[in-house]
Short mmCIF file of C-alpha atoms in Angstrom, two decimals:
data_model
loop_
_atom_site.label_atom_id
_atom_site.label_comp_id
_atom_site.label_asym_id
_atom_site.label_seq_id
_atom_site.Cartn_x
_atom_site.Cartn_y
_atom_site.Cartn_z
CA ASP K 16 -0.16 6.35 23.65
CA ALA K 17 -2.37 9.73 22.62
CA MET K 18 -4.68 8.99 20.20
CA VAL K 19 -7.97 9.47 19.29
CA ILE K 20 -10.34 7.66 20.44
CA GLN K 21 -14.22 6.59 18.27
CA ASN K 22 -17.17 4.80 20.20
CA PRO K 23 -18.71 2.42 19.26
CA ARG K 24 -16.70 1.12 16.47
CA TYR K 25 -20.17 -0.13 15.19
CA GLN K 26 -23.80 2.04 15.40
CA VAL K 27 -26.99 0.60 14.21
CA THR K 28 -30.54 2.58 14.84
CA GLN K 29 -33.25 2.22 13.36
CA PHE K 30 -35.00 4.56 10.34
CA GLY K 31 -35.33 8.44 12.39
CA LYS K 32 -34.67 7.11 15.73
CA PRO K 33 -31.39 9.85 17.53
CA VAL K 34 -28.34 8.18 17.49
CA THR K 35 -24.81 10.08 19.18
CA LEU K 36 -22.05 8.78 17.97
CA SER K 37 -18.95 9.85 19.95
CA CYS K 38 -14.82 10.75 19.47
CA SER K 39 -12.75 11.10 22.45
CA GLN K 40 -8.65 12.35 21.79
CA THR K 41 -5.73 12.46 23.37
CA LEU K 42 -3.95 14.95 22.62
CA ASN K 43 -4.79 17.67 23.83
CA HIS K 44 -5.64 19.75 20.18
CA ASN K 45 -7.89 22.41 19.67
CA VAL K 46 -9.45 21.44 16.95
CA MET K 47 -11.64 18.82 16.70
CA TYR K 48 -13.28 18.06 12.89
CA TRP K 49 -16.30 14.90 11.91
CA TYR K 50 -16.01 13.34 8.69
CA GLN K 51 -18.89 11.60 6.87
CA GLN K 52 -17.27 8.23 4.31
CA LYS K 53 -19.98 6.83 2.03
CA SER K 54 -18.66 3.26 0.95
CA SER K 55 -15.85 4.10 -1.75
CA GLN K 56 -15.96 8.06 -1.21
CA ALA K 57 -14.06 9.81 0.05
CA PRO K 58 -14.85 11.57 3.56
CA LYS K 59 -16.37 14.93 3.04
CA LEU K 60 -16.26 16.99 6.31
CA LEU K 61 -19.30 17.77 8.28
CA PHE K 62 -18.42 20.52 10.44
CA HIS K 63 -14.91 21.28 13.13
CA TYR K 64 -14.53 23.11 16.22
CA TYR K 65 -11.72 25.35 17.45
CA ASP K 66 -12.15 25.01 20.66
CA LYS K 67 -15.60 26.21 21.49
CA ASP K 68 -16.48 28.02 17.97
CA PHE K 69 -18.58 25.60 16.22
CA ASN K 70 -17.91 25.37 11.88
CA ASN K 71 -20.62 23.71 9.91
CA GLU K 72 -20.11 23.30 6.50
CA ALA K 73 -21.97 25.13 4.03
CA ASP K 74 -23.78 21.30 2.22
CA THR K 75 -23.68 19.36 6.13
CA PRO K 76 -27.92 19.27 6.59
CA ASP K 77 -29.95 20.44 10.52
CA ASN K 78 -30.25 16.66 10.94
CA PHE K 79 -26.53 16.63 11.58
CA GLN K 80 -25.73 18.30 15.30
CA SER K 81 -22.41 18.43 16.98
CA ARG K 82 -21.41 19.13 20.48
CA ARG K 83 -18.44 19.79 22.19
CA PRO K 84 -18.33 19.49 26.57
CA ASN K 85 -14.16 20.46 26.46
CA THR K 86 -11.67 20.14 25.06
CA SER K 87 -11.47 15.98 25.18
CA PHE K 88 -14.42 14.62 23.82
CA CYS K 89 -17.21 15.72 20.98
CA PHE K 90 -20.32 14.39 19.71
CA LEU K 91 -22.15 13.50 16.42
CA ASP K 92 -26.09 13.80 16.74
CA ILE K 93 -28.08 12.50 14.10
CA ARG K 94 -32.00 14.11 14.63
CA SER K 95 -34.08 11.28 12.31
CA PRO K 96 -31.17 8.61 10.24
CA GLY K 97 -32.36 8.16 7.22
CA LEU K 98 -31.41 5.49 4.64
CA GLY K 99 -29.31 8.05 3.31
CA ASP K 100 -27.10 8.50 6.54
CA ALA K 101 -25.43 5.11 6.72
CA ALA K 102 -21.90 5.59 6.07
CA MET K 103 -18.64 5.91 8.60
CA TYR K 104 -18.51 9.01 10.22
CA LEU K 105 -14.39 9.92 10.99
CA CYS K 106 -13.58 11.59 13.72
CA ALA K 107 -10.60 13.54 13.38
CA THR K 108 -8.03 16.39 15.85
CA SER K 109 -5.24 19.14 14.65
CA ARG K 110 -3.60 21.53 16.95
CA ASP K 111 -3.63 24.25 14.79
CA GLY K 112 -6.62 24.07 11.78
CA TYR K 113 -5.50 27.55 10.53
CA LEU K 114 -1.65 27.96 9.84
CA ALA K 115 -1.91 24.94 6.77
CA GLY K 116 1.73 24.94 6.94
CA ASP K 117 1.80 24.55 10.34
CA PRO K 118 3.19 20.91 11.20
CA TYR K 119 1.00 21.05 14.02
CA ASN K 120 -1.86 21.24 11.13
CA GLU K 121 -1.96 17.80 10.47
CA GLN K 122 -4.36 15.70 11.47
CA PHE K 123 -4.92 12.83 13.59
CA PHE K 124 -8.06 10.06 12.03
CA GLY K 125 -9.84 7.57 14.81
CA PRO K 126 -10.19 4.36 13.39
CA GLY K 127 -14.12 5.32 12.29
CA THR K 128 -17.97 4.27 13.68
CA ARG K 129 -19.90 2.50 10.71
CA LEU K 130 -23.52 3.56 11.37
CA THR K 131 -26.15 1.73 9.96
CA VAL K 132 -29.71 2.50 9.64
CA LEU K 133 -32.28 -0.39 10.14
CA ASP O 30 -10.46 26.05 -3.04
CA ALA O 31 -7.94 24.49 -5.64
CA LYS O 32 -8.28 21.25 -7.41
CA THR O 33 -7.04 17.42 -6.85
CA THR O 34 -6.52 15.47 -10.10
CA GLN O 35 -5.43 11.96 -9.67
CA PRO O 36 -5.76 8.93 -10.85
CA PRO O 37 -7.77 6.86 -9.98
CA SER O 38 -5.77 3.46 -9.45
CA MET O 39 -2.75 2.64 -9.69
CA ASP O 40 -0.37 -0.80 -9.32
CA CYS O 41 3.08 -1.49 -7.83
CA ALA O 42 5.49 -4.86 -7.38
CA GLU O 43 6.32 -5.37 -3.76
CA GLY O 44 10.16 -3.87 -2.88
CA ARG O 45 9.68 -0.35 -5.97
CA ALA O 46 9.31 2.48 -5.87
CA ALA O 47 5.31 3.97 -6.41
CA ASN O 48 5.11 6.95 -8.06
CA LEU O 49 1.22 9.00 -7.20
CA PRO O 50 0.90 12.02 -9.31
CA CYS O 51 -1.75 14.26 -7.74
CA ASN O 52 -2.99 17.67 -11.16
CA HIS O 53 -3.25 20.46 -9.08
CA SER O 54 -3.21 23.44 -11.59
CA THR O 55 -5.42 26.24 -10.43
CA ILE O 56 -3.02 25.98 -6.78
CA SER O 57 -2.79 29.59 -5.20
CA GLY O 58 0.36 30.67 -4.53
CA ASN O 59 -0.74 30.45 -0.71
CA GLU O 60 -2.07 26.63 -0.92
CA TYR O 61 -0.47 23.39 0.08
CA VAL O 62 0.08 20.15 -1.18
CA TYR O 63 -0.62 17.39 1.35
CA TRP O 64 -1.08 14.02 0.27
CA TYR O 65 -2.67 11.70 2.95
CA ARG O 66 -3.48 7.78 2.49
CA GLN O 67 -6.49 5.14 4.55
CA ILE O 68 -5.59 1.62 4.36
CA HIS O 69 -9.28 -0.44 4.62
CA SER O 70 -11.79 0.74 7.61
CA GLN O 71 -9.24 2.42 8.61
CA GLY O 72 -9.14 6.33 9.83
CA PRO O 73 -6.40 7.68 6.72
CA GLN O 74 -2.94 8.47 7.80
CA TYR O 75 -1.33 12.03 6.86
CA ILE O 76 1.90 11.04 4.79
CA ILE O 77 4.23 14.47 3.73
CA HIS O 78 2.75 17.74 3.11
CA GLY O 79 4.42 20.97 1.33
CA LEU O 80 4.42 24.35 -0.61
CA LYS O 81 6.91 24.15 -2.62
CA ASN O 82 10.12 22.79 -1.74
CA ASN O 83 10.51 19.07 -1.85
CA GLU O 84 9.87 17.49 1.22
CA THR O 85 11.28 13.97 2.04
CA ASN O 86 10.70 11.94 6.00
CA GLU O 87 10.67 8.43 7.34
CA MET O 88 7.01 7.18 4.92
CA ALA O 89 7.35 9.26 1.31
CA SER O 90 8.61 12.51 -0.72
CA LEU O 91 6.54 14.29 -2.30
CA ILE O 92 8.33 15.84 -4.96
CA ILE O 93 6.33 19.57 -6.98
CA THR O 94 7.07 21.01 -9.48
CA GLU O 95 8.23 24.60 -9.71
CA ASP O 96 5.32 26.30 -10.83
CA ARG O 97 2.97 23.62 -8.53
CA LYS O 98 0.51 23.07 -10.72
CA SER O 99 1.34 18.59 -10.21
CA SER O 100 2.69 16.49 -7.79
CA THR O 101 4.53 12.71 -7.59
CA LEU O 102 4.17 10.95 -3.77
CA ILE O 103 6.64 8.63 -3.89
CA LEU O 104 7.54 5.77 -1.15
CA PRO O 105 10.81 4.38 -2.68
CA HIS O 106 10.48 0.58 -1.53
CA ALA O 107 6.66 -0.30 -1.83
CA THR O 108 5.17 -3.29 0.27
CA LEU O 109 1.74 -4.43 0.83
CA ARG O 110 1.02 -2.53 3.73
CA ASP O 111 1.10 0.40 1.31
CA THR O 112 -1.92 -0.88 -0.07
CA ALA O 113 -4.53 1.97 0.30
CA VAL O 114 -6.70 4.64 -1.48
CA TYR O 115 -3.82 7.93 -1.59
CA TYR O 116 -5.51 11.29 -1.11
CA CYS O 117 -4.05 14.55 -2.77
CA ILE O 118 -5.58 17.28 -1.23
CA VAL O 119 -4.77 21.45 -1.83
CA ARG O 120 -5.05 23.05 1.35
CA PRO O 121 -5.88 27.07 1.93
CA TYR O 122 -4.10 28.75 4.17
CA GLY O 123 -5.95 29.05 7.15
CA GLY O 124 -8.70 26.66 5.92
CA THR O 125 -10.00 23.39 6.84
CA MET O 126 -8.68 20.02 4.10
CA ARG O 127 -12.01 18.57 1.69
CA PHE O 128 -10.89 14.89 0.05
CA GLY O 129 -11.17 14.00 -4.66
CA ALA O 130 -11.49 11.13 -4.94
CA GLY O 131 -7.84 9.33 -4.60
CA THR O 132 -5.89 6.51 -6.13
CA ARG O 133 -6.63 2.85 -4.93
CA LEU O 134 -2.97 1.94 -5.41
CA THR O 135 -2.20 -2.16 -4.62
CA VAL O 136 0.53 -2.88 -3.75
CA LYS O 137 1.44 -6.56 -5.71
CA PRO O 138 4.04 -10.18 -4.63
#
């Protein structure tokens, strides 16, 4: 089945130690998103790629970076994780992000990676 | 972006209809209403979306008031597996999704 895959499902890192989370998709979608979801909170959009074009949210800290080497893969890099960065990180895809009413604009989410910072 | 207001929690009896309200009084003409849900420890799942007409699919129905200032998501026959947080999102044309606090729906036997 076509899907959005996130690895690993659980990641433990140390305070200040860089960490990379990965997302892959078999849907061949143009747009890939990264969300941060802290405990008992709603998902918060960090940034997204429309093809190779990177779009950062204004309030996303510089500590968070992303790479999209090809259509299928997207990475979230946290350069110096702090205790406040412990969260679930969700990757999502959509075929086209700019046609809000287009049914292809539905976002498909992966299962998430739960990050623990020690 | 238009802000949404949802009750923080609701209960529903299994087999009954679950009606989840959402207020979006500042919605503008080119903004769509989307509903997603998130079952515990899973990623959000798309349910339905609409602009001004009522919509129905295999999961749910979406009723949007004529002035578009509020909407209701209807799960016609709720099951225990429908227990989740339901997010009502107003999405501008060409814009990205921003989740609000959502409604935690608990379906009880």
